[in-house]
mmCIF file of C-alpha atoms and ligand atoms in Angstrom:
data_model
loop_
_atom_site.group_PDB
_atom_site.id
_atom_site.type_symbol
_atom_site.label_atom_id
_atom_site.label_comp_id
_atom_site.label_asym_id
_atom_site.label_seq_id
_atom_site.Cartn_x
_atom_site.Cartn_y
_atom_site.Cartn_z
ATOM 1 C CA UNK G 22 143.709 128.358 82.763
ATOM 2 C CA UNK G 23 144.093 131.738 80.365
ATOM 3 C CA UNK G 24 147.320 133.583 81.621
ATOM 4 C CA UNK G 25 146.509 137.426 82.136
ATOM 5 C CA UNK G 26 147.765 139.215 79.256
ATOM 6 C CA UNK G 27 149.932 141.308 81.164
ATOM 7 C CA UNK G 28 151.295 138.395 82.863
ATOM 8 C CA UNK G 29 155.219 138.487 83.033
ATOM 9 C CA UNK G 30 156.950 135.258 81.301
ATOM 10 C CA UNK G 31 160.069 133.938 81.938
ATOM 11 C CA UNK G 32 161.643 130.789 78.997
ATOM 12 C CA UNK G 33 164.656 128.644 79.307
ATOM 13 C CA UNK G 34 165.498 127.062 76.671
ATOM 14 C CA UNK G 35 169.068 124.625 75.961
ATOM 15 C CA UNK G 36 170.394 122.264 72.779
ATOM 16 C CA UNK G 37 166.938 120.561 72.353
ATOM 17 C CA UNK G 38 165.617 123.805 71.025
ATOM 18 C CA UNK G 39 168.046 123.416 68.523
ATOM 19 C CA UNK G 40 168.645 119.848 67.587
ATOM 20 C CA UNK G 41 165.803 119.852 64.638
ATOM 21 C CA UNK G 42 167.921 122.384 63.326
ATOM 22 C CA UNK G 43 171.112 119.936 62.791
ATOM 23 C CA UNK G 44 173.042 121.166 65.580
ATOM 24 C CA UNK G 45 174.186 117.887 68.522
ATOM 25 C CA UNK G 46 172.760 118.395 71.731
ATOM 26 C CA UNK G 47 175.456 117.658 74.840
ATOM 27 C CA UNK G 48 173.813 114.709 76.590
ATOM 28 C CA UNK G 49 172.015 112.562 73.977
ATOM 29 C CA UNK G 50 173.623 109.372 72.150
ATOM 30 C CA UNK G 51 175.732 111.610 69.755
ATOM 31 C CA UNK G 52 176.720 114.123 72.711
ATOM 32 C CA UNK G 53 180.697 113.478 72.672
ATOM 33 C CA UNK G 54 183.201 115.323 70.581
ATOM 34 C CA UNK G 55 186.675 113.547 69.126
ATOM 35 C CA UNK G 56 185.985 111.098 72.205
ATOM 36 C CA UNK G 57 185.858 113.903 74.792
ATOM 37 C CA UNK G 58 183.213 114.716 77.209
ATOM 38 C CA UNK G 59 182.049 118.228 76.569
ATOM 39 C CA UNK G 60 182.945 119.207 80.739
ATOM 40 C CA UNK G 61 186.782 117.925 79.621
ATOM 41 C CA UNK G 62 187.203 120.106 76.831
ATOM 42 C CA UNK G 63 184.491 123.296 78.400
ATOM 43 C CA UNK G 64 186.653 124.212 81.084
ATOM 44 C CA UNK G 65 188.976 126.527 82.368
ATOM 45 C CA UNK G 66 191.687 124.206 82.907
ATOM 46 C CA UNK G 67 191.058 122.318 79.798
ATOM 47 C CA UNK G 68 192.126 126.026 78.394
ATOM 48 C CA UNK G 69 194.898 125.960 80.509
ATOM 49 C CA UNK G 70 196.456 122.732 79.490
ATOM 50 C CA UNK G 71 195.148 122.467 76.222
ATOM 51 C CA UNK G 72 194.506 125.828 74.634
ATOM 52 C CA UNK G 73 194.674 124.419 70.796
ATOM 53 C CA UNK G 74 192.408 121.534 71.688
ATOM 54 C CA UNK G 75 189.429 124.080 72.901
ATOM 55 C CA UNK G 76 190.138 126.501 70.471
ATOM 56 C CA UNK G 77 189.488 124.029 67.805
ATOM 57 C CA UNK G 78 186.812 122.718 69.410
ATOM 58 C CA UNK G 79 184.428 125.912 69.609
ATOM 59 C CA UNK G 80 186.380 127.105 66.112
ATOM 60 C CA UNK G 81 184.325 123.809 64.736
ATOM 61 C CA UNK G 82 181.129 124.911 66.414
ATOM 62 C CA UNK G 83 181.783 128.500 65.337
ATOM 63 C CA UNK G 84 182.015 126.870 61.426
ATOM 64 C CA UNK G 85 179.010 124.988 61.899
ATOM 65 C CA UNK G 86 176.460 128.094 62.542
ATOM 66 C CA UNK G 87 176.041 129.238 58.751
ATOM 67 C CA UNK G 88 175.255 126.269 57.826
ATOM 68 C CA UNK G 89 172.095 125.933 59.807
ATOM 69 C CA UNK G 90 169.235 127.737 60.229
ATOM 70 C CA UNK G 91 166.754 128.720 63.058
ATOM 71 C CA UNK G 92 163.614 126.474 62.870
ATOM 72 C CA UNK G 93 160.090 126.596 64.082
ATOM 73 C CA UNK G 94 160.612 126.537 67.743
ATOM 74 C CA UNK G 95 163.093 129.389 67.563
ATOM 75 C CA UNK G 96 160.508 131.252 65.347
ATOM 76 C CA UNK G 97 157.597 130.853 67.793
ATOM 77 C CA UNK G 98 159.744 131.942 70.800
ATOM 78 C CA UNK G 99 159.856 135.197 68.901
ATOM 79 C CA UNK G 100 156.620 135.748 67.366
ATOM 80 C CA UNK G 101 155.466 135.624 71.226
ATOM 81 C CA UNK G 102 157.960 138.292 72.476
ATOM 82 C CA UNK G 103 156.455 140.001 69.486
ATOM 83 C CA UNK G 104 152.711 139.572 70.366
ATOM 84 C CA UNK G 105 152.762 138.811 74.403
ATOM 85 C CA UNK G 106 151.671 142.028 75.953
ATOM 86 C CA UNK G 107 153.102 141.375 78.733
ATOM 87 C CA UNK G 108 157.080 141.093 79.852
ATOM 88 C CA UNK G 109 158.994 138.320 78.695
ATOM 89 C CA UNK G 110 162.058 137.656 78.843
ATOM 90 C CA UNK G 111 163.878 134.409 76.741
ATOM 91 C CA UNK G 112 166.951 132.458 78.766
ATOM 92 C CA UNK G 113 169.034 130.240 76.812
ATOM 93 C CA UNK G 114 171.988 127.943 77.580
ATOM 94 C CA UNK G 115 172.671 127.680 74.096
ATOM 95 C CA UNK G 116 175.536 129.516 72.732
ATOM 96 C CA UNK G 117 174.379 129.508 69.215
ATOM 97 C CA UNK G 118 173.089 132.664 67.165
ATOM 98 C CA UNK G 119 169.535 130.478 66.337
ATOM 99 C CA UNK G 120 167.205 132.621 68.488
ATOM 100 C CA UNK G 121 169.168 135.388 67.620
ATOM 101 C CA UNK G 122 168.069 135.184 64.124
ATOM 102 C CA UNK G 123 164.717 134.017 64.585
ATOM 103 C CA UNK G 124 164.210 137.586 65.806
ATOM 104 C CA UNK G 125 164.510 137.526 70.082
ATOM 105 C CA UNK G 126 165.647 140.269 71.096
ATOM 106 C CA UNK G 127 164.721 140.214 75.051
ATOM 107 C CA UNK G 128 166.873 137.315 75.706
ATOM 108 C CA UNK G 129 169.838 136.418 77.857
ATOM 109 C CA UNK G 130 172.773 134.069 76.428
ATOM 110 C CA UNK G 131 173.500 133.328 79.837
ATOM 111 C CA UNK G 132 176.335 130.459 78.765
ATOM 112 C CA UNK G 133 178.211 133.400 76.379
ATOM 113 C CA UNK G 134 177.970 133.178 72.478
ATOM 114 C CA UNK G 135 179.745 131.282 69.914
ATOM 115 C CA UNK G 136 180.572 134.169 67.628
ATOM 116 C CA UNK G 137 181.936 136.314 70.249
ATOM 117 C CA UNK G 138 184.874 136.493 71.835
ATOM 118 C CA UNK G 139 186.691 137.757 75.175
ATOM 119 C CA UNK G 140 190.005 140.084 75.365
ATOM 120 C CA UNK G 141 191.991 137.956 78.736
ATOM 121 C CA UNK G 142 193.366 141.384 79.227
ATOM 122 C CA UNK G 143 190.714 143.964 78.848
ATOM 123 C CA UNK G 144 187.927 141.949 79.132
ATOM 124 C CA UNK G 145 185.676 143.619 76.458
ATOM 125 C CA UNK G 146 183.201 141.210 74.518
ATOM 126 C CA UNK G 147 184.237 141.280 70.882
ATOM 127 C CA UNK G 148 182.003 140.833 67.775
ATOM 128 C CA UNK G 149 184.133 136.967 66.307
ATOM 129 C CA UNK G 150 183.054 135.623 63.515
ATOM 130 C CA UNK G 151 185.843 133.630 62.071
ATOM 131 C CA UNK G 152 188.491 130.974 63.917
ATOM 132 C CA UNK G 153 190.381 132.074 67.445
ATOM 133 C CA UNK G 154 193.574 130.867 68.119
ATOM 134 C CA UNK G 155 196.188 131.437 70.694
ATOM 135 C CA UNK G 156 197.562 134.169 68.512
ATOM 136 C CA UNK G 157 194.069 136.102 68.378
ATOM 137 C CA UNK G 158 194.615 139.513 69.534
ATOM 138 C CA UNK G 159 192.599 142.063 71.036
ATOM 139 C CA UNK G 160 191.793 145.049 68.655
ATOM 140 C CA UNK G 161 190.785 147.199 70.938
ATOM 141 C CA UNK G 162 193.766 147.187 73.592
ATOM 142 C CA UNK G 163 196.199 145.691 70.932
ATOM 143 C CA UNK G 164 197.536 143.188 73.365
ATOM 144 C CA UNK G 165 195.274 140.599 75.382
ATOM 145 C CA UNK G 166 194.783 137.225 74.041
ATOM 146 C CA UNK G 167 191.036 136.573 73.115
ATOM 147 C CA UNK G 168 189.415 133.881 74.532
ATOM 148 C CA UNK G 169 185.967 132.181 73.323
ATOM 149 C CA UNK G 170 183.088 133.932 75.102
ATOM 150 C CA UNK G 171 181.772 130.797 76.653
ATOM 151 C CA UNK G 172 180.777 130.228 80.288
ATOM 152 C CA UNK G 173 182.571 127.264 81.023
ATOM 153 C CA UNK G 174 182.246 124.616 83.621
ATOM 154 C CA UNK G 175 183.571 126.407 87.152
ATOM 155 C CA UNK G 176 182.546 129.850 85.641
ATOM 156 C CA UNK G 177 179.579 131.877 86.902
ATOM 157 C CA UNK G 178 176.709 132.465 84.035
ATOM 158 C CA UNK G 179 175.828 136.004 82.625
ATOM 159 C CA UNK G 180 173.254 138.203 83.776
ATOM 160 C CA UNK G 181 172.374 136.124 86.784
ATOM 161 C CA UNK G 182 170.337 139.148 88.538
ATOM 162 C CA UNK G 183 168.684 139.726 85.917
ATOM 163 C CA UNK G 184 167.534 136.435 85.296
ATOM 164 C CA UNK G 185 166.551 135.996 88.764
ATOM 165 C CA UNK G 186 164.562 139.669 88.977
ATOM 166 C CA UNK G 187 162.426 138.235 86.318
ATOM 167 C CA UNK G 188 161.468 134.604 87.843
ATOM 168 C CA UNK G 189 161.156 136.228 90.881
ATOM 169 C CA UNK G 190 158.089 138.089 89.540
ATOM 170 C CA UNK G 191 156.887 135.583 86.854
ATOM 171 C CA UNK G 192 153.557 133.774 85.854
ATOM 172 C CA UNK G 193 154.611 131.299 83.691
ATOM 173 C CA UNK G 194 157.995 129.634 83.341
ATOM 174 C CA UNK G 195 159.024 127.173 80.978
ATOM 175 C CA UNK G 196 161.796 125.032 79.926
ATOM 176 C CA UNK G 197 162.090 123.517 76.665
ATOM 177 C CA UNK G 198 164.908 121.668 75.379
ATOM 178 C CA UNK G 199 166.785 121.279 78.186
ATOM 179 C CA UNK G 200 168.294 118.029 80.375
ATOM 180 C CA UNK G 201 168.563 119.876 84.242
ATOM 181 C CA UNK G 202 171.930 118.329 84.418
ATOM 182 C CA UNK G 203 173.464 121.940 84.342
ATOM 183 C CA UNK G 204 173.330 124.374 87.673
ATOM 184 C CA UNK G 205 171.861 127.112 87.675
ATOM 185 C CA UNK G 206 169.512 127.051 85.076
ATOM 186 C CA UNK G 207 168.327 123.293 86.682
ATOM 187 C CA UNK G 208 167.110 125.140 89.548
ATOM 188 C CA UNK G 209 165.370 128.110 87.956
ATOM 189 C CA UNK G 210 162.084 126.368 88.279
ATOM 190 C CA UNK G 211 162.087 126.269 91.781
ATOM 191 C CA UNK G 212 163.373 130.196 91.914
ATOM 192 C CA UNK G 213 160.268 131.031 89.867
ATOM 193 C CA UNK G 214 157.759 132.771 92.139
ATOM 194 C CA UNK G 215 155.611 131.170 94.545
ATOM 195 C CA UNK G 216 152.047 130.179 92.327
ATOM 196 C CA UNK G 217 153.941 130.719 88.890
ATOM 197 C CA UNK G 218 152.876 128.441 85.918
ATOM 198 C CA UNK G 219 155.616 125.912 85.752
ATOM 199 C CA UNK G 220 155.884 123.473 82.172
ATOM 200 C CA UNK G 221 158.539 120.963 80.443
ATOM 201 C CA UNK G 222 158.265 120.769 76.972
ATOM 202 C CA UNK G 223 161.106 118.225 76.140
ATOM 203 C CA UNK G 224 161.527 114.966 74.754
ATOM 204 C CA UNK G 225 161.658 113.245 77.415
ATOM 205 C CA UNK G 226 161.721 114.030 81.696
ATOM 206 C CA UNK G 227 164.538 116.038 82.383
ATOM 207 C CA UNK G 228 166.389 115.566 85.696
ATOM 208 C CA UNK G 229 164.242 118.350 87.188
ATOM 209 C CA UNK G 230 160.722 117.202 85.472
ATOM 210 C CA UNK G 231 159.013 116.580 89.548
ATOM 211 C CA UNK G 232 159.816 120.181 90.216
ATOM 212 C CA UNK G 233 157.390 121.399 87.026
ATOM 213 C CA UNK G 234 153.836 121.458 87.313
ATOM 214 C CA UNK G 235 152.903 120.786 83.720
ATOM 215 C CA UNK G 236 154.836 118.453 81.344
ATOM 216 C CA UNK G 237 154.579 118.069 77.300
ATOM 217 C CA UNK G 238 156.612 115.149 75.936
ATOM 218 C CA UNK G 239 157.677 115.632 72.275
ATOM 219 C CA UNK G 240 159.896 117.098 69.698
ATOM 220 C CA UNK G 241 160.344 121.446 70.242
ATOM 221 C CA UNK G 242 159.085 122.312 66.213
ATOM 222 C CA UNK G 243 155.795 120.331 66.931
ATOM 223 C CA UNK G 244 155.682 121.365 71.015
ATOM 224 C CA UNK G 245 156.657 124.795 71.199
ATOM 225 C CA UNK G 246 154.615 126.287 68.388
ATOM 226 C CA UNK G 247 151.416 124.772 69.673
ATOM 227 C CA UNK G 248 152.099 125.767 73.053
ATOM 228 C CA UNK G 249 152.509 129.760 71.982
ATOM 229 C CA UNK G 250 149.214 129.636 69.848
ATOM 230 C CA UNK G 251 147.789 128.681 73.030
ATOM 231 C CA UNK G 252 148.820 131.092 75.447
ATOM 232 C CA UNK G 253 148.344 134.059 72.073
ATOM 233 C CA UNK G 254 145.063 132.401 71.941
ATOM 234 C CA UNK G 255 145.247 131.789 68.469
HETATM 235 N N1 LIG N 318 162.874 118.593 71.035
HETATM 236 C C1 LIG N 318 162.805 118.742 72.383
HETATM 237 N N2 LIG N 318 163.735 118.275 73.239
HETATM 238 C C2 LIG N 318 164.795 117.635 72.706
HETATM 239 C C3 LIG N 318 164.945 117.433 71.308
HETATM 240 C C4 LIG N 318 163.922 117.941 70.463
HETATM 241 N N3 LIG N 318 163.963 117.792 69.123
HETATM 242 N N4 LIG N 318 166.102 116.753 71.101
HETATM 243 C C5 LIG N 318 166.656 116.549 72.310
HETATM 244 N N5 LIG N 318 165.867 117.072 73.291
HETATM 245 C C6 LIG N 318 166.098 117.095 74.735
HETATM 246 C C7 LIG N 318 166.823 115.879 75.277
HETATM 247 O O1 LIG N 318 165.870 114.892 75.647
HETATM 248 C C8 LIG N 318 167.554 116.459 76.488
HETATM 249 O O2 LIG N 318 166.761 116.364 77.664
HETATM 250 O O3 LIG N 318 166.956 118.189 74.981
HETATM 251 C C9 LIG N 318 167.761 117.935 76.134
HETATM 252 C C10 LIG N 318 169.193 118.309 75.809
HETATM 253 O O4 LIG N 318 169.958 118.163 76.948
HETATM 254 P P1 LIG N 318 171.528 118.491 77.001
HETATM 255 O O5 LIG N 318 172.210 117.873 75.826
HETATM 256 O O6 LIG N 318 172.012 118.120 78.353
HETATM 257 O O7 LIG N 318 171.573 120.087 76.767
HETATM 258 P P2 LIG N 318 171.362 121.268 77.814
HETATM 259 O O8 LIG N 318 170.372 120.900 78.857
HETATM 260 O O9 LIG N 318 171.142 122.487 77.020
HETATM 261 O O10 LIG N 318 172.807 121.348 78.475
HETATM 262 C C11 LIG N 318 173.062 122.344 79.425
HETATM 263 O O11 LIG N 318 175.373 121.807 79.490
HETATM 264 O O12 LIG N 318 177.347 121.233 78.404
HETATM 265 C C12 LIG N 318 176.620 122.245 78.966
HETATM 266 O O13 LIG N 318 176.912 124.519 78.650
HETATM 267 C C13 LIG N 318 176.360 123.374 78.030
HETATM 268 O O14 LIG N 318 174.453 124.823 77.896
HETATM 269 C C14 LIG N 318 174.855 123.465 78.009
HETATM 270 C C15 LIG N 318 174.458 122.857 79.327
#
């Protein structure tokens, strides 16, 4: 069935969205990192015990992000915030700058962003492009340490009320590219509001797929742009 045209959307996405693009998704066969599980090295006692380990961890991700680029998934997210006359707003888990530069700009990074970083003392969010290390400085208060700007395991995601205003009142909902494994974003489908339009578009069932109404199984470049001709009506 045609969605209204000034029906509001709500989109998750998480690493699947970006895999086609070269970058390792958390819980497929490549998923660990030097041996560790990403929840022993995305935490805030990892941080504690280990700062150098976690600093070079995201400093590696950081490095990676030039090298790739946002693919056709990414760019059809964005051509339909572009052409949807109605609200939408774009979640992602992913703390790369992919939809970023595929053009979203109504969109949440609610696990924090690789190329930022966080004053421990101050708190601003900081524009960080290059490596952080424990002698990274705040330049705006001239004396916190700066921390990644990553939600980790423990820590409460950004913009949670928004988020939740806008699958409170949505139409359609859908999740591409992501596992469920990771609360809260595994349970947005059931916050979406009561009669929404509820679709997976993943590789395979994700740990939430009996929750969705609708499911697509394949890869996001050949999924994702066929689904947003559809509901542009192209
Ligand atoms: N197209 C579509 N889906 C894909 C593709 C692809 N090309 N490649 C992989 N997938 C699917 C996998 O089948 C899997 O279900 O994407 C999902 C990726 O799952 P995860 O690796 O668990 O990633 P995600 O769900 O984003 O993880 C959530 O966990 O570690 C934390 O904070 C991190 O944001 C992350 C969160």
């Amino acid at each position: 069935m045609a969605l209204p045209r000034d029906a509001s959307i709500v989109l998750l996405t998480g690493a699947g969205i970006s895999a086609e693009s070269g970058l390792r998704t958390f819980r497929d066969a490549d998923g660990l990192w030097e041996n560790h599980r990403v929840e022993d090295v995305a935490t805030p006692e990892a941080f504690h015990r280990n700062p150098a380990l976690v600093y070079r961890f995201y400093n590696e991700r950081r490095r990676s992000l030039p090298g790739v680029q946002p693919n056709a998934a990414h760019r059809a997210l964005a051509r339909l915030e572009r052409e949807w006359p109605g609200d939408l707003l774009l979640v992602t888990q992913n703390v790369d700058d992919l939809h970023d530069r595929a053009g979203s700009r109504n969109l949440v990074h609610m696990h924090g962003e690789l190329l930022k970083g966080r004053c421990l003392a101050c708190r601003r969010v900081l524009d960080w492009p290059g490596d952080l290390d424990a002698d990274s400085r705040c330049p705006a208060c001239r004396r916190g340490q700066v921390r990644p700007h990553i939600v980790w395991f423990g820590e409460v995601p950004l913009e949670m009320e928004r988020i939740y205003r806008a699958l409170e009142r949505c139409a359609l909902f859908a999740a591409v590219g992501t596992s469920g494994h990771v609360y809260p974003a595994a349970g947005f489908v059931e916050a979406a509001a009561p009669g929404a339009r509820t679709v997976e578009l993943n590789l395979e069932p994700s740990r939430v797929a009996d929750a969705f109404q609708e499911h697509r199984a394949g890869r996001a470049t050949d999924l994702v742009p066929a689904f947003v001709d559809e509901l542009l009506g192209a």
